[in-house]
PDB file of C-alpha atoms and ligand atoms in Angstrom:
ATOM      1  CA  UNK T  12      80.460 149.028 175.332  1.00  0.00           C
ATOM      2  CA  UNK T  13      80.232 152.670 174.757  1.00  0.00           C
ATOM      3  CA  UNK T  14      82.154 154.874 177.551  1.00  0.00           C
ATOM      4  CA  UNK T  15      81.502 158.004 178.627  1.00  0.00           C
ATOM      5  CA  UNK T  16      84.076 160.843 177.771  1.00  0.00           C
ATOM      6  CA  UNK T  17      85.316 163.173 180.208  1.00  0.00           C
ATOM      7  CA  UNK T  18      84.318 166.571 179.316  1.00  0.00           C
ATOM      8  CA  UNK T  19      86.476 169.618 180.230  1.00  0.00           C
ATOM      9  CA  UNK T  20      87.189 171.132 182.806  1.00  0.00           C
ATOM     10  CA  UNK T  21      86.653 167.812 184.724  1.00  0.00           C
ATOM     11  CA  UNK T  22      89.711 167.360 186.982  1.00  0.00           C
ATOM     12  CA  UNK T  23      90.237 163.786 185.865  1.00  0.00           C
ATOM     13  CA  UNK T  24      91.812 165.498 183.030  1.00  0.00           C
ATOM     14  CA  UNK T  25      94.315 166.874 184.873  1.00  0.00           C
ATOM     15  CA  UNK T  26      95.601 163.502 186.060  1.00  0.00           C
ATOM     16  CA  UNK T  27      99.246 161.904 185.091  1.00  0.00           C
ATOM     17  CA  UNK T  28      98.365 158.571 184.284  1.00  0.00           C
ATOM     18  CA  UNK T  29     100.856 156.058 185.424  1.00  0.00           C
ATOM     19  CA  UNK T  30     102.284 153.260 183.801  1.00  0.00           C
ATOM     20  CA  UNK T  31     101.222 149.633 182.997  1.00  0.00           C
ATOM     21  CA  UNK T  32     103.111 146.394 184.200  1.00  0.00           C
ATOM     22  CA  UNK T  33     102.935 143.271 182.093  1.00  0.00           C
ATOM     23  CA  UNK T  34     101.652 141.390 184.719  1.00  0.00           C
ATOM     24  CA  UNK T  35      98.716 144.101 184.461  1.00  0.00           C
ATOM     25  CA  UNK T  36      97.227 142.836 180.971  1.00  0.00           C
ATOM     26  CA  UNK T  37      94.757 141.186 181.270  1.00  0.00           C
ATOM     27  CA  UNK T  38      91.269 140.355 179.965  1.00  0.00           C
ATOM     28  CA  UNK T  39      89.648 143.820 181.935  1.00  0.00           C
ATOM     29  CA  UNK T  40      92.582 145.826 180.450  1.00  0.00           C
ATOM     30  CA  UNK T  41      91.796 143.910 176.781  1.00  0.00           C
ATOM     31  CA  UNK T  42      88.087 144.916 177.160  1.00  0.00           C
ATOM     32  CA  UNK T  43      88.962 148.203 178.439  1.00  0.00           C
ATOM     33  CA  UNK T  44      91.230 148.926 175.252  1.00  0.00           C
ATOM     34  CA  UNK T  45      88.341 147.480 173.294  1.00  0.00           C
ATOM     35  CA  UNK T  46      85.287 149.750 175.134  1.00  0.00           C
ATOM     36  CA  UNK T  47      87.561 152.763 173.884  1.00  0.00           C
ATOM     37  CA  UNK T  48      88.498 151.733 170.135  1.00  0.00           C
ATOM     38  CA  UNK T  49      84.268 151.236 170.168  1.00  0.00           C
ATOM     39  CA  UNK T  50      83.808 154.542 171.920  1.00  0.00           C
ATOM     40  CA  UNK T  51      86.671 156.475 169.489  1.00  0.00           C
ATOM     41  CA  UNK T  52      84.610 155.070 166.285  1.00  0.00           C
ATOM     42  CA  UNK T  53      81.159 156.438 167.773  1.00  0.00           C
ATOM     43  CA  UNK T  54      81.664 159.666 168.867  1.00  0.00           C
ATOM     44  CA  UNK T  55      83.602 159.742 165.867  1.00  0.00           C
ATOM     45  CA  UNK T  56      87.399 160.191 166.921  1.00  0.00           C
ATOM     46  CA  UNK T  57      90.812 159.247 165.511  1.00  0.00           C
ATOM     47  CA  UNK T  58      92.493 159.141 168.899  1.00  0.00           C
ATOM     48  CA  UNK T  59      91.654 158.479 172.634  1.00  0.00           C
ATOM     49  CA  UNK T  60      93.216 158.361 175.812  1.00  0.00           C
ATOM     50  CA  UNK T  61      92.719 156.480 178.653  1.00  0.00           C
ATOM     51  CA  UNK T  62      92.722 159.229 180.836  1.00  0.00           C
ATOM     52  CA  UNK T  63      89.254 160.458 178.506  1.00  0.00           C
ATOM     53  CA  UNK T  64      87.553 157.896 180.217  1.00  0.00           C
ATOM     54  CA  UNK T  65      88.650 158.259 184.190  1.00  0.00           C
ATOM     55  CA  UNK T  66      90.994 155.653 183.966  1.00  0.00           C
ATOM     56  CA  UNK T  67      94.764 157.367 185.008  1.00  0.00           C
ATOM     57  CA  UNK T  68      96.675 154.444 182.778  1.00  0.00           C
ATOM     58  CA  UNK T  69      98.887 155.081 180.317  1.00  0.00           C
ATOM     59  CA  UNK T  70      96.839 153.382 177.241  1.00  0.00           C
ATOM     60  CA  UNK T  71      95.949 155.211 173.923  1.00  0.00           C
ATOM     61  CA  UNK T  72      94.009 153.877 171.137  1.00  0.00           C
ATOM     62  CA  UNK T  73      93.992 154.722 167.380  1.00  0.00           C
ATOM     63  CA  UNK T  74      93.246 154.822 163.997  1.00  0.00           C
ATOM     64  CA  UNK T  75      93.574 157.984 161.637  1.00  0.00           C
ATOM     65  CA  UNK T  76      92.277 156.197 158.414  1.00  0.00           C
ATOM     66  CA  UNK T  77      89.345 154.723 159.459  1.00  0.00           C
ATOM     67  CA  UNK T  78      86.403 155.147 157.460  1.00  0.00           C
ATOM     68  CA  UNK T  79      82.283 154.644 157.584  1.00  0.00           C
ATOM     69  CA  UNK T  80      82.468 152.199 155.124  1.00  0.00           C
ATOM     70  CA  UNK T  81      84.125 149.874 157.318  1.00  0.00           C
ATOM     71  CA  UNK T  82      87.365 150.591 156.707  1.00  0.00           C
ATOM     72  CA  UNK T  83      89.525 149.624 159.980  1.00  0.00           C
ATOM     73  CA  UNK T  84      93.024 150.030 161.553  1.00  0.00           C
ATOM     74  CA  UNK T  85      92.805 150.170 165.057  1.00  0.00           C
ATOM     75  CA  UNK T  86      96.326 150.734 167.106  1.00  0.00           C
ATOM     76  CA  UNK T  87      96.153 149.910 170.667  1.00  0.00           C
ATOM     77  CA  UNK T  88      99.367 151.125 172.494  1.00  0.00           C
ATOM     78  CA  UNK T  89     100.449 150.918 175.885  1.00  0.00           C
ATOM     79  CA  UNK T  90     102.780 153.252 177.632  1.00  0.00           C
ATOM     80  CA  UNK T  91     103.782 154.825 174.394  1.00  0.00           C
ATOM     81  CA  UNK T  92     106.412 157.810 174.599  1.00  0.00           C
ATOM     82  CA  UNK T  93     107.862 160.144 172.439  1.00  0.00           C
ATOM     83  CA  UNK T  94     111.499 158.942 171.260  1.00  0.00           C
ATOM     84  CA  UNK T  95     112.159 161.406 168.855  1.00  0.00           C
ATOM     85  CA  UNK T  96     110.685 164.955 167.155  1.00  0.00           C
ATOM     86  CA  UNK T  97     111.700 166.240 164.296  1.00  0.00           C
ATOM     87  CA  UNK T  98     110.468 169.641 162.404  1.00  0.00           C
ATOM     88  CA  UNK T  99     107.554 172.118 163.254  1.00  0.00           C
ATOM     89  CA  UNK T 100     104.002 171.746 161.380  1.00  0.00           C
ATOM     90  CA  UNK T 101     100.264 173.252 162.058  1.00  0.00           C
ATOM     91  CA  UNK T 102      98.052 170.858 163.142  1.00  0.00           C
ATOM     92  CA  UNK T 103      94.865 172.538 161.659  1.00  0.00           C
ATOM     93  CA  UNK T 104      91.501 172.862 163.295  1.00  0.00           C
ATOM     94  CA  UNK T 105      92.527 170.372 166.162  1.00  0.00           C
ATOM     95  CA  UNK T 106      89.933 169.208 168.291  1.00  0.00           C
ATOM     96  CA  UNK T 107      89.331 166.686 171.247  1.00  0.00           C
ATOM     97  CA  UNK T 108      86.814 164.396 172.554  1.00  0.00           C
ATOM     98  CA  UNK T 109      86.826 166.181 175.834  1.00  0.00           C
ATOM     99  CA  UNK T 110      87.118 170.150 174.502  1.00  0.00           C
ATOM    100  CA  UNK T 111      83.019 170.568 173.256  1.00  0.00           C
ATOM    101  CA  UNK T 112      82.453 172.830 170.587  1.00  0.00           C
ATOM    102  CA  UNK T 113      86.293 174.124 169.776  1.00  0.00           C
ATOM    103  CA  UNK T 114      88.714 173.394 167.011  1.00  0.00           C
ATOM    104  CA  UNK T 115      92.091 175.570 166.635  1.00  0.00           C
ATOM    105  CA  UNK T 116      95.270 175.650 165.088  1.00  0.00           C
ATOM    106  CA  UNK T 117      98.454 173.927 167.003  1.00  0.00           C
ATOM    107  CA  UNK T 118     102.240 174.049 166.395  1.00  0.00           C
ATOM    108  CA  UNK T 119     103.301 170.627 166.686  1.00  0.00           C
ATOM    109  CA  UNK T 120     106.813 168.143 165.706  1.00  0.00           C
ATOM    110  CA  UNK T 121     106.086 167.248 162.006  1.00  0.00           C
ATOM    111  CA  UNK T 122     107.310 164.149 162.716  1.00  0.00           C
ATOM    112  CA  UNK T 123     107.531 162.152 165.806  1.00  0.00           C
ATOM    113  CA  UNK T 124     109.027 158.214 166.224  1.00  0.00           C
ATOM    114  CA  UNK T 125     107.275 156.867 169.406  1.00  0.00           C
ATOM    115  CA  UNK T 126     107.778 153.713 171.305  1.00  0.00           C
ATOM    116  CA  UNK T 127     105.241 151.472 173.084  1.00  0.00           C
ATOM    117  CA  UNK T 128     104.140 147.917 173.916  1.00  0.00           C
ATOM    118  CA  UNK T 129     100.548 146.240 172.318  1.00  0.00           C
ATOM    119  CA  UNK T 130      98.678 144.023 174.133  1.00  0.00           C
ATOM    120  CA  UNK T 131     100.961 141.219 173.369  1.00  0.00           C
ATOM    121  CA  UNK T 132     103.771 143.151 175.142  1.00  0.00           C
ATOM    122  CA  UNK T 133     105.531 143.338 172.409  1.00  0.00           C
ATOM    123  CA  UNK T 134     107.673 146.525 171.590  1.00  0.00           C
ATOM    124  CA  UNK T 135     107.029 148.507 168.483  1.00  0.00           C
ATOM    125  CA  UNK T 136     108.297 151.851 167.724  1.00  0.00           C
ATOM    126  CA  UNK T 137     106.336 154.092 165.451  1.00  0.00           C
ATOM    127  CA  UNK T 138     107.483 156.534 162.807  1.00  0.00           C
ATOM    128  CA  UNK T 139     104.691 159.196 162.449  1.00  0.00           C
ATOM    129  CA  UNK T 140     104.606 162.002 160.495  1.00  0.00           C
ATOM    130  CA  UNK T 141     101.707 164.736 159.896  1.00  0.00           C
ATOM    131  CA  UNK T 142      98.518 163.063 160.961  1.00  0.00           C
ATOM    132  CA  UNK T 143      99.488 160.357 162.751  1.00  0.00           C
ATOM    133  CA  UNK T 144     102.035 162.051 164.266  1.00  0.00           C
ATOM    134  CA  UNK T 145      99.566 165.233 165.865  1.00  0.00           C
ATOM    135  CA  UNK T 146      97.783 162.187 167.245  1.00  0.00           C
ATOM    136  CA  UNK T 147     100.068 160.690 168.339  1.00  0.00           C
ATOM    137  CA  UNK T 148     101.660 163.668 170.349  1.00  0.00           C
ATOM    138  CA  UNK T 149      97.527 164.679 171.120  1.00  0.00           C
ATOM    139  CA  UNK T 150      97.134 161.276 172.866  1.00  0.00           C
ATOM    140  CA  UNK T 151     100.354 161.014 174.908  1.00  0.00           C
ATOM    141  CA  UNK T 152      99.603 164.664 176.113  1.00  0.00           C
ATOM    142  CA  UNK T 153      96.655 163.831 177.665  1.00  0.00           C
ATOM    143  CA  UNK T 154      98.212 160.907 179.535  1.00  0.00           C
ATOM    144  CA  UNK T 155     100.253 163.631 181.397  1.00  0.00           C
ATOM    145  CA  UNK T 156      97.021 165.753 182.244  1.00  0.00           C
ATOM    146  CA  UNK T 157      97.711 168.159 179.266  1.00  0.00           C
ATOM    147  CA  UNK T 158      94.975 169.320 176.520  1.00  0.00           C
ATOM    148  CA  UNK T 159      95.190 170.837 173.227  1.00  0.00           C
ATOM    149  CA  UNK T 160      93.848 173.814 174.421  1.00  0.00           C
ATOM    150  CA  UNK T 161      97.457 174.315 176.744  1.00  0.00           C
ATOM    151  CA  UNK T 162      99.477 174.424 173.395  1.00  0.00           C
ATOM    152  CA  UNK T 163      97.590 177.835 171.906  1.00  0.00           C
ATOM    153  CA  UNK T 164      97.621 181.642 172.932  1.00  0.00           C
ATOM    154  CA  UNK T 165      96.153 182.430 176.287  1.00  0.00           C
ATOM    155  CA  UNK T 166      93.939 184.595 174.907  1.00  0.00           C
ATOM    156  CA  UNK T 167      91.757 182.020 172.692  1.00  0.00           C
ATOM    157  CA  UNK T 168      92.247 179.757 175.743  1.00  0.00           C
ATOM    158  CA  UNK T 169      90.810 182.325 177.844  1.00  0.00           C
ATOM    159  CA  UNK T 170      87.960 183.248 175.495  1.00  0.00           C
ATOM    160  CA  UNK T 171      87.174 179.342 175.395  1.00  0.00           C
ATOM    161  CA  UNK T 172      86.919 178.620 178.813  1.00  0.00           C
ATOM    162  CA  UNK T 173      84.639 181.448 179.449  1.00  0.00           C
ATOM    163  CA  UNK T 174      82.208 180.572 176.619  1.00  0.00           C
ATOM    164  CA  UNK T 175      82.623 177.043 178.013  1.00  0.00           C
ATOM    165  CA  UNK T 176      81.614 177.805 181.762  1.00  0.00           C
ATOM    166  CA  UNK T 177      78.469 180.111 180.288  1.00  0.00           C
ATOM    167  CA  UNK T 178      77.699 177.105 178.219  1.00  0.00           C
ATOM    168  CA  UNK T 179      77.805 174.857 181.498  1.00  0.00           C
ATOM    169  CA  UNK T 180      75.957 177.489 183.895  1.00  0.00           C
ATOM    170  CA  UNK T 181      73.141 177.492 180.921  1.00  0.00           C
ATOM    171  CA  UNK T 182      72.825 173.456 181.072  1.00  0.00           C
ATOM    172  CA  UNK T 183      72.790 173.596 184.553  1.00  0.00           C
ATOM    173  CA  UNK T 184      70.028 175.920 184.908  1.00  0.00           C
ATOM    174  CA  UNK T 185      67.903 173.948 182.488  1.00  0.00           C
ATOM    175  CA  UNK T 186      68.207 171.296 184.468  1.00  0.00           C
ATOM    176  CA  UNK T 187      67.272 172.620 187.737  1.00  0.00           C
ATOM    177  CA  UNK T 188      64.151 174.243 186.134  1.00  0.00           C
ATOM    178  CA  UNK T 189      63.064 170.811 184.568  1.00  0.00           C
ATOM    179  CA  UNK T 190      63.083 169.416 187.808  1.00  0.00           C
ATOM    180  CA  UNK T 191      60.334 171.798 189.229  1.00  0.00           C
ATOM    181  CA  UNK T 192      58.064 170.477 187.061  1.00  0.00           C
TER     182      UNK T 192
HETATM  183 ZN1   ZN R 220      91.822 164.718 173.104  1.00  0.00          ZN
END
């Protein structure tokens, strides 16, 4: 099932999302891990959060070398945190599921080793560099209520949320004229 993906600046966003118990997985929270993997390939994404969908749990789900020719690696991780950051990189033209319309440029670890628990509860600790490391770092940012957008100069920030908030007073105002009709 496709989900629907919080758009900013809804306050869900803003949410820490709390931690899962073992005694918590179970066939919802297998579906729900599922629903997003589906939702990540169609809107196409490489990375989404829990917290994308209005659920405050500290799930991410993955895959940076997916492909439209079926090509398929799908990482489901539970409570994942960063262990370990090594080095500085640009993470060019970063964008999110929930930031419409924007790419920019973020300074990020180069490398990152994570740890987190799959489905089966079992540990695994990841060793990401580049890609999979900005993802990874992306992901576990928005389970503590942070965006992309928090990470670059307040001045593109600013100029972003204005255009974003003219963009939403515009769709809002279509709408209400539609309805008159
Ligand atoms: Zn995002």
């Amino acid at each position: 099932m496709i989900l629907e993906v919080l758009q900013f600046p809804d306050p869900r966003l803003r949410e820490t999302a709390q931690p899962i118990a073992e005694s918590e997985v179970d066939d919802a929270l297998r579906e729900l891990a599922q629903n997003m993997l589906e939702t990540m390939y169609d809107e196409p994404g490489i990375g989404l959060a829990a917290t994308q969908v209005g659920v405050a749990r500290r799930l991410i789900v993955m895959d940076v070398h997916w492909s439209e020719d079926g090509e398929r690696n799908p990482l489901v991780l539970l409570n994942p945190e960063i262990v370990e950051r090594a080095g500085k990189s640009v993470s060019r033209d970063e964008g999110c599921l929930s930031v419409p319309d924007f790419t920019a440029d973020v300074i990020r670890a180069e490398r990152v080793v994570a740890r987190a628990r799959t489905l089966d509860w079992k540990e695994v600790e990841i060793d990401a560099s580049q890609l999979e490391s900005f993802c990874l770092q992306h992901e576990i940012d928005h389970l503590d209520g942070k965006l992309f957008i928090d990470r670059i100069s307040k001045l593109k920030r600013d100029l972003y949320v204005r255009r974003r908030k003219k963009q939403l007073r515009l769709e809002a105002r279509e709408r209400s004229s539609a309805s008159l009709y």
